[in-house]
Amino acid sequence: YGLFALQHRGQESCGIAVSDTEGPKGKVLSYKDMGLVNEVFNPEKLEKLNGNIGVGHVRYSTAGSSSRENAQPLVLNYVKGTLGMAHNGNLLNAVELREELSYTGAIFQTTIDSEVIAYLIARERLNVPTVEGAVLNAMKKIKGAYSLIVMSPRKLIGARDPFGFKPLCIGKRDNAYFLSSETCALDTVGAEFVRDVEPGEVVTITKDGIKSDKSLCQKNTARCIFEYIYFARPDSKIDGMGVYESRINAGRILAKTHPVDADIVVGVPESGNVAAMGYAMQAGIPYGTAFVKNSYVGRTFIKPQQKSRESSVRVKLNVLKEVVKGKRVIMIDDSIVRGTTSDRIVQMVREAGATEVHMRISSPPFISECYFGTDIPSKEQLIAHNRTVEEINDVIGADSLGYLKVERLKELSRGQEICMGCFTGKYPLEPPKEDIRGEYKK
């Protein structure tokens, strides 16, 4: 049920690995495959997964191709037992580490950076008495974005990189503990939110409760702002800031900085809806629903190929003609990446009879790629690369276009330190010399 609640974070593949802390040490049962959670798992498959400690994952590929081998969790058998591991994020030094490990005889089954982490943990475990010690040592060698959940035969370990790029939180129900990317998954399983795992922290959960190691915590952090703008579900809270509140704020800021006379404010589902409500509240213009979304279609941004992305827009959204006909429409979306979706949506609203279409975006223009786990393509594919706002507006065909200003971004995370690399080209960590972000398909 927790993975169901996190389905929006990845729709390519999913998997679950479980172990019984009372059973034979090192026996891990796992199942993973390509597809959505409800396609991969049925009651029969779940019945075979018996245990009282487990780790699950939904994937969308940012590094490493989309294939069954690359599905997670990864399960490794090694001298000290078995490890099950799930990873969210991207490593910057995976290529060098993989090479280094290969020269000492490591054999890789996948093309994902997560396997490098799993190997490092297994190797470090030979030198230290505990798995959490091995995780800490591995963290000293890896650079980049990672929220990890590691399952050893008797323990569950959660770790978050020192910058805290990706979210990770702790929940509890009765005497069971949960680690999750988002709080919405805790709500789904009836667990109460305990707290967020801090950037740089390693938490260890055993039958005796929970322990924490903060030796790698640092002052400067850099949470991914795109979690608030797009990725996370609006009913989640990340590091004390509600995603819903963050998106309402973004809409309010847009209404103040880019006002326009109009009859109705509409959001592009899903992540544009809440920002549109914020805009409407601030501007005193009625909020309306202009799009009917087919709930059985996944997220277009996450589709690996451009061709499949374009054809899915019309399948995914249809315009309610009676809502926009004869009206001046303000349309709010969370971002414009390549621009293909936006120009189609603007055109659809015009065809439905809108007299004006004003586009407002609840994030700044994407001018640079992301190295930390969001599949933002190379600069050449970004519509905002080397174009002014006016030029982008010409491409998408709106009457006007307004973006959220970079200097207002921090208001979306309640002043917490954030990574804005994709909007500024300045990163909290030195970006890698070569493209590590997987095979980009034009």
mmCIF file of C-alpha atoms in Angstrom, residues 77-337:
data_model
loop_
_atom_site.group_PDB
_atom_site.id
_atom_site.type_symbol
_atom_site.label_atom_id
_atom_site.label_comp_id
_atom_site.label_asym_id
_atom_site.label_seq_id
_atom_site.Cartn_x
_atom_site.Cartn_y
_atom_site.Cartn_z
ATOM 1 C CA ASN A 77 24.366 -12.233 -1.221
ATOM 2 C CA TYR A 78 27.824 -11.775 0.213
ATOM 3 C CA VAL A 79 30.127 -13.196 2.898
ATOM 4 C CA LYS A 80 28.296 -11.584 5.801
ATOM 5 C CA GLY A 81 24.781 -12.484 4.661
ATOM 6 C CA THR A 82 22.324 -10.690 2.437
ATOM 7 C CA LEU A 83 21.554 -7.060 1.698
ATOM 8 C CA GLY A 84 18.393 -5.652 0.165
ATOM 9 C CA MET A 85 18.663 -2.044 -0.950
ATOM 10 C CA ALA A 86 16.506 0.697 -2.469
ATOM 11 C CA HIS A 87 17.961 4.010 -3.637
ATOM 12 C CA ASN A 88 16.449 7.302 -4.759
ATOM 13 C CA GLY A 89 18.791 9.854 -6.341
ATOM 14 C CA ASN A 90 21.868 9.988 -8.555
ATOM 15 C CA LEU A 91 25.545 9.606 -7.755
ATOM 16 C CA LEU A 92 28.065 11.969 -9.333
ATOM 17 C CA ASN A 93 31.079 9.681 -9.009
ATOM 18 C CA ALA A 94 29.427 6.374 -9.938
ATOM 19 C CA VAL A 95 31.518 5.974 -13.102
ATOM 20 C CA GLU A 96 34.870 6.218 -11.291
ATOM 21 C CA LEU A 97 33.689 4.044 -8.407
ATOM 22 C CA ARG A 98 32.351 1.382 -10.771
ATOM 23 C CA GLU A 99 35.673 1.320 -12.618
ATOM 24 C CA GLU A 100 37.628 1.084 -9.381
ATOM 25 C CA LEU A 101 35.421 -1.779 -8.131
ATOM 26 C CA SER A 102 35.578 -3.589 -11.493
ATOM 27 C CA TYR A 103 39.386 -3.628 -11.329
ATOM 28 C CA THR A 104 39.183 -5.449 -8.024
ATOM 29 C CA GLY A 105 36.938 -8.118 -9.494
ATOM 30 C CA ALA A 106 33.420 -6.785 -8.940
ATOM 31 C CA ILE A 107 30.917 -8.070 -11.478
ATOM 32 C CA PHE A 108 27.986 -5.759 -12.185
ATOM 33 C CA GLN A 109 24.574 -7.131 -13.108
ATOM 34 C CA THR A 110 22.958 -3.743 -13.778
ATOM 35 C CA THR A 111 23.786 -0.389 -15.337
ATOM 36 C CA ILE A 112 22.521 1.657 -12.387
ATOM 37 C CA ASP A 113 24.554 3.656 -9.907
ATOM 38 C CA SER A 114 22.631 2.081 -7.014
ATOM 39 C CA GLU A 115 24.529 -1.171 -7.492
ATOM 40 C CA VAL A 116 27.800 0.684 -6.858
ATOM 41 C CA ILE A 117 26.447 1.755 -3.441
ATOM 42 C CA ALA A 118 25.361 -1.809 -2.625
ATOM 43 C CA TYR A 119 28.838 -3.140 -3.477
ATOM 44 C CA LEU A 120 30.562 -0.491 -1.403
ATOM 45 C CA ILE A 121 28.380 -1.313 1.608
ATOM 46 C CA ALA A 122 29.084 -5.047 1.214
ATOM 47 C CA ARG A 123 32.825 -4.404 0.893
ATOM 48 C CA GLU A 124 32.953 -2.019 3.878
ATOM 49 C CA ARG A 125 31.023 -4.530 5.973
ATOM 50 C CA LEU A 126 34.069 -6.807 5.858
ATOM 51 C CA ASN A 127 36.082 -4.161 7.718
ATOM 52 C CA VAL A 128 33.560 -3.007 10.319
ATOM 53 C CA PRO A 129 31.429 -4.871 12.873
ATOM 54 C CA THR A 130 27.991 -3.506 11.838
ATOM 55 C CA VAL A 131 25.999 -2.848 8.684
ATOM 56 C CA GLU A 132 25.281 0.722 9.758
ATOM 57 C CA GLY A 133 29.041 1.239 10.109
ATOM 58 C CA ALA A 134 29.456 -0.066 6.559
ATOM 59 C CA VAL A 135 26.749 2.317 5.310
ATOM 60 C CA LEU A 136 28.548 5.254 6.979
ATOM 61 C CA ASN A 137 31.874 4.254 5.417
ATOM 62 C CA ALA A 138 30.270 3.869 1.987
ATOM 63 C CA MET A 139 28.683 7.321 2.365
ATOM 64 C CA LYS A 140 32.159 8.811 2.782
ATOM 65 C CA LYS A 141 33.058 7.547 -0.692
ATOM 66 C CA ILE A 142 29.940 8.382 -2.671
ATOM 67 C CA LYS A 143 29.120 11.868 -3.916
ATOM 68 C CA GLY A 144 25.689 13.028 -5.011
ATOM 69 C CA ALA A 145 22.060 12.561 -4.126
ATOM 70 C CA TYR A 146 20.835 9.509 -2.294
ATOM 71 C CA SER A 147 18.152 8.461 0.081
ATOM 72 C CA LEU A 148 18.806 4.827 0.894
ATOM 73 C CA ILE A 149 16.994 2.047 2.627
ATOM 74 C CA VAL A 150 19.166 -0.959 3.400
ATOM 75 C CA MET A 151 17.783 -4.208 4.760
ATOM 76 C CA SER A 152 20.171 -6.617 6.407
ATOM 77 C CA PRO A 153 18.862 -9.892 7.853
ATOM 78 C CA ARG A 154 18.148 -8.319 11.253
ATOM 79 C CA LYS A 155 18.075 -4.559 10.677
ATOM 80 C CA LEU A 156 16.526 -1.832 8.588
ATOM 81 C CA ILE A 157 18.740 1.155 7.881
ATOM 82 C CA GLY A 158 17.813 4.521 6.384
ATOM 83 C CA ALA A 159 20.383 7.037 5.146
ATOM 84 C CA ARG A 160 20.137 10.455 3.560
ATOM 85 C CA ASP A 161 22.993 12.236 1.788
ATOM 86 C CA PRO A 162 24.561 15.165 3.671
ATOM 87 C CA PHE A 163 22.887 17.749 1.397
ATOM 88 C CA GLY A 164 19.466 16.128 1.841
ATOM 89 C CA PHE A 165 18.607 16.343 -1.869
ATOM 90 C CA LYS A 166 15.957 13.631 -1.657
ATOM 91 C CA PRO A 167 13.357 13.269 1.090
ATOM 92 C CA LEU A 168 13.230 10.448 3.652
ATOM 93 C CA CYS A 169 11.051 10.189 6.739
ATOM 94 C CA ILE A 170 10.280 7.860 9.632
ATOM 95 C CA GLY A 171 6.829 6.584 10.624
ATOM 96 C CA LYS A 172 5.534 4.275 13.335
ATOM 97 C CA ARG A 173 2.464 2.115 13.790
ATOM 98 C CA ASP A 174 2.146 0.105 17.018
ATOM 99 C CA ASN A 175 5.652 -1.293 17.320
ATOM 100 C CA ALA A 176 6.442 -1.331 13.606
ATOM 101 C CA TYR A 177 8.674 1.342 12.072
ATOM 102 C CA PHE A 178 8.535 2.637 8.506
ATOM 103 C CA LEU A 179 10.983 4.543 6.332
ATOM 104 C CA SER A 180 9.511 6.320 3.349
ATOM 105 C CA SER A 181 10.307 8.896 0.664
ATOM 106 C CA GLU A 182 7.085 10.743 1.444
ATOM 107 C CA THR A 183 4.699 11.088 4.368
ATOM 108 C CA CYS A 184 1.681 10.256 2.152
ATOM 109 C CA ALA A 185 2.790 6.592 2.179
ATOM 110 C CA LEU A 186 2.745 6.614 6.008
ATOM 111 C CA ASP A 187 -0.850 7.881 5.956
ATOM 112 C CA THR A 188 -1.822 5.081 3.571
ATOM 113 C CA VAL A 189 -0.581 2.352 5.932
ATOM 114 C CA GLY A 190 -2.031 4.032 9.019
ATOM 115 C CA ALA A 191 1.349 4.965 10.492
ATOM 116 C CA GLU A 192 1.987 8.199 12.310
ATOM 117 C CA PHE A 193 4.767 10.476 11.137
ATOM 118 C CA VAL A 194 7.635 10.488 13.644
ATOM 119 C CA ARG A 195 10.155 12.826 11.959
ATOM 120 C CA ASP A 196 12.274 13.384 8.879
ATOM 121 C CA VAL A 197 15.644 11.687 8.579
ATOM 122 C CA GLU A 198 18.090 14.598 8.681
ATOM 123 C CA PRO A 199 20.497 15.268 5.804
ATOM 124 C CA GLY A 200 23.619 13.175 6.511
ATOM 125 C CA GLU A 201 21.896 11.047 9.151
ATOM 126 C CA VAL A 202 21.891 7.248 9.312
ATOM 127 C CA VAL A 203 19.074 5.617 11.284
ATOM 128 C CA THR A 204 19.109 1.965 12.325
ATOM 129 C CA ILE A 205 15.933 0.119 13.248
ATOM 130 C CA THR A 206 16.176 -3.188 15.128
ATOM 131 C CA LYS A 207 13.945 -5.139 17.495
ATOM 132 C CA ASP A 208 15.283 -2.849 20.234
ATOM 133 C CA GLY A 209 14.026 0.324 18.554
ATOM 134 C CA ILE A 210 15.734 3.090 16.650
ATOM 135 C CA LYS A 211 19.300 4.462 16.794
ATOM 136 C CA SER A 212 20.755 7.433 14.988
ATOM 137 C CA ASP A 213 24.202 8.491 13.792
ATOM 138 C CA LYS A 214 24.671 12.119 12.782
ATOM 139 C CA SER A 215 28.437 12.148 12.352
ATOM 140 C CA LEU A 216 28.125 13.049 8.654
ATOM 141 C CA CYS A 217 25.598 15.864 9.126
ATOM 142 C CA GLN A 218 26.853 19.210 7.830
ATOM 143 C CA LYS A 219 25.759 22.832 7.926
ATOM 144 C CA ASN A 220 25.119 23.403 4.235
ATOM 145 C CA THR A 221 22.162 21.478 2.850
ATOM 146 C CA ALA A 222 20.433 21.588 -0.545
ATOM 147 C CA ARG A 223 16.999 20.034 -0.770
ATOM 148 C CA CYS A 224 15.664 19.520 -4.282
ATOM 149 C CA ILE A 225 13.153 22.315 -4.854
ATOM 150 C CA PHE A 226 11.534 20.313 -7.647
ATOM 151 C CA GLU A 227 10.156 17.939 -4.987
ATOM 152 C CA TYR A 228 7.932 20.813 -3.798
ATOM 153 C CA ILE A 229 7.139 22.111 -7.277
ATOM 154 C CA TYR A 230 6.392 18.836 -9.060
ATOM 155 C CA PHE A 231 7.506 15.508 -7.695
ATOM 156 C CA ALA A 232 5.901 15.042 -4.321
ATOM 157 C CA ARG A 233 2.223 14.482 -3.718
ATOM 158 C CA PRO A 234 0.415 17.576 -2.377
ATOM 159 C CA ASP A 235 -0.608 15.670 0.784
ATOM 160 C CA SER A 236 3.046 15.031 1.733
ATOM 161 C CA LYS A 237 5.213 17.104 4.047
ATOM 162 C CA ILE A 238 8.934 17.353 3.395
ATOM 163 C CA ASP A 239 11.250 18.643 6.121
ATOM 164 C CA GLY A 240 8.374 20.293 7.933
ATOM 165 C CA MET A 241 6.948 22.082 4.877
ATOM 166 C CA GLY A 242 3.650 20.912 3.402
ATOM 167 C CA VAL A 243 3.822 20.441 -0.374
ATOM 168 C CA TYR A 244 0.255 21.790 -0.727
ATOM 169 C CA GLU A 245 1.152 24.950 1.181
ATOM 170 C CA SER A 246 4.298 25.333 -0.913
ATOM 171 C CA ARG A 247 2.308 25.187 -4.171
ATOM 172 C CA ILE A 248 -0.366 27.603 -2.891
ATOM 173 C CA ASN A 249 2.499 30.007 -2.058
ATOM 174 C CA ALA A 250 3.924 29.638 -5.567
ATOM 175 C CA GLY A 251 0.534 30.566 -7.063
ATOM 176 C CA ARG A 252 0.147 33.569 -4.753
ATOM 177 C CA ILE A 253 3.631 34.837 -5.667
ATOM 178 C CA LEU A 254 2.817 34.484 -9.391
ATOM 179 C CA ALA A 255 -0.391 36.482 -8.968
ATOM 180 C CA LYS A 256 1.590 39.299 -7.358
ATOM 181 C CA THR A 257 4.506 39.294 -9.796
ATOM 182 C CA HIS A 258 2.654 38.476 -13.050
ATOM 183 C CA PRO A 259 -0.914 39.764 -12.755
ATOM 184 C CA VAL A 260 -3.236 39.847 -15.792
ATOM 185 C CA ASP A 261 -6.918 40.658 -16.354
ATOM 186 C CA ALA A 262 -8.821 37.430 -16.908
ATOM 187 C CA ASP A 263 -12.102 35.639 -16.259
ATOM 188 C CA ILE A 264 -10.876 32.310 -14.914
ATOM 189 C CA VAL A 265 -7.757 30.628 -13.486
ATOM 190 C CA VAL A 266 -7.182 26.957 -14.324
ATOM 191 C CA GLY A 267 -4.434 24.485 -13.449
ATOM 192 C CA VAL A 268 -2.785 21.895 -15.668
ATOM 193 C CA PRO A 269 -3.294 18.620 -13.756
ATOM 194 C CA GLU A 270 -1.954 17.499 -11.392
ATOM 195 C CA SER A 271 0.871 19.641 -10.105
ATOM 196 C CA GLY A 272 -0.488 22.873 -11.633
ATOM 197 C CA ASN A 273 -3.842 22.649 -9.831
ATOM 198 C CA VAL A 274 -2.801 23.738 -6.344
ATOM 199 C CA ALA A 275 -0.660 26.625 -7.658
ATOM 200 C CA ALA A 276 -3.670 27.729 -9.736
ATOM 201 C CA MET A 277 -5.790 27.839 -6.559
ATOM 202 C CA GLY A 278 -3.152 30.018 -4.909
ATOM 203 C CA TYR A 279 -3.143 32.364 -7.911
ATOM 204 C CA ALA A 280 -6.953 32.592 -7.940
ATOM 205 C CA MET A 281 -7.120 33.314 -4.185
ATOM 206 C CA GLN A 282 -4.543 36.070 -4.461
ATOM 207 C CA ALA A 283 -5.919 37.640 -7.649
ATOM 208 C CA GLY A 284 -9.604 37.350 -6.709
ATOM 209 C CA ILE A 285 -10.356 35.651 -10.051
ATOM 210 C CA PRO A 286 -12.563 32.522 -10.027
ATOM 211 C CA TYR A 287 -10.761 29.159 -10.063
ATOM 212 C CA GLY A 288 -12.126 26.580 -12.469
ATOM 213 C CA THR A 289 -11.486 23.093 -13.778
ATOM 214 C CA ALA A 290 -10.731 23.266 -17.491
ATOM 215 C CA PHE A 291 -9.194 19.848 -17.919
ATOM 216 C CA VAL A 292 -10.555 16.384 -17.407
ATOM 217 C CA LYS A 293 -7.708 14.021 -16.783
ATOM 218 C CA ASN A 294 -7.718 10.359 -17.652
ATOM 219 C CA SER A 295 -6.676 8.827 -14.328
ATOM 220 C CA TYR A 296 -5.303 5.731 -16.003
ATOM 221 C CA VAL A 297 -2.473 7.507 -17.770
ATOM 222 C CA GLY A 298 0.831 8.083 -15.976
ATOM 223 C CA ARG A 299 2.993 11.184 -15.815
ATOM 224 C CA THR A 300 4.153 12.469 -19.224
ATOM 225 C CA PHE A 301 7.282 14.167 -17.851
ATOM 226 C CA ILE A 302 8.524 10.773 -16.676
ATOM 227 C CA LYS A 303 8.081 9.097 -20.101
ATOM 228 C CA PRO A 304 11.534 8.268 -21.407
ATOM 229 C CA GLN A 305 10.939 9.024 -25.089
ATOM 230 C CA GLN A 306 9.856 12.238 -26.703
ATOM 231 C CA LYS A 307 7.501 10.458 -29.171
ATOM 232 C CA SER A 308 5.558 8.745 -26.390
ATOM 233 C CA ARG A 309 5.466 12.028 -24.475
ATOM 234 C CA GLU A 310 3.792 13.946 -27.303
ATOM 235 C CA SER A 311 1.094 11.423 -28.118
ATOM 236 C CA SER A 312 0.168 10.987 -24.472
ATOM 237 C CA VAL A 313 -0.891 14.634 -23.948
ATOM 238 C CA ARG A 314 -4.220 14.270 -25.758
ATOM 239 C CA VAL A 315 -4.838 10.849 -24.282
ATOM 240 C CA LYS A 316 -4.191 12.251 -20.831
ATOM 241 C CA LEU A 317 -6.074 15.582 -20.937
ATOM 242 C CA ASN A 318 -9.281 16.841 -22.494
ATOM 243 C CA VAL A 319 -10.601 20.405 -22.279
ATOM 244 C CA LEU A 320 -14.037 21.232 -20.858
ATOM 245 C CA LYS A 321 -15.254 23.566 -23.601
ATOM 246 C CA GLU A 322 -18.048 25.162 -21.550
ATOM 247 C CA VAL A 323 -15.528 26.276 -18.904
ATOM 248 C CA VAL A 324 -13.192 28.192 -21.240
ATOM 249 C CA LYS A 325 -15.389 29.199 -24.184
ATOM 250 C CA GLY A 326 -15.445 32.980 -24.706
ATOM 251 C CA LYS A 327 -13.206 33.529 -21.674
ATOM 252 C CA ARG A 328 -9.791 35.004 -20.942
ATOM 253 C CA VAL A 329 -7.974 32.127 -19.299
ATOM 254 C CA ILE A 330 -4.958 32.109 -16.976
ATOM 255 C CA MET A 331 -3.420 28.661 -17.126
ATOM 256 C CA ILE A 332 -0.951 27.557 -14.443
ATOM 257 C CA ASP A 333 1.538 24.732 -14.910
ATOM 258 C CA ASP A 334 4.443 23.673 -12.714
ATOM 259 C CA SER A 335 7.165 23.830 -15.374
ATOM 260 C CA ILE A 336 7.998 23.917 -19.049
ATOM 261 C CA VAL A 337 10.744 21.432 -19.838
#
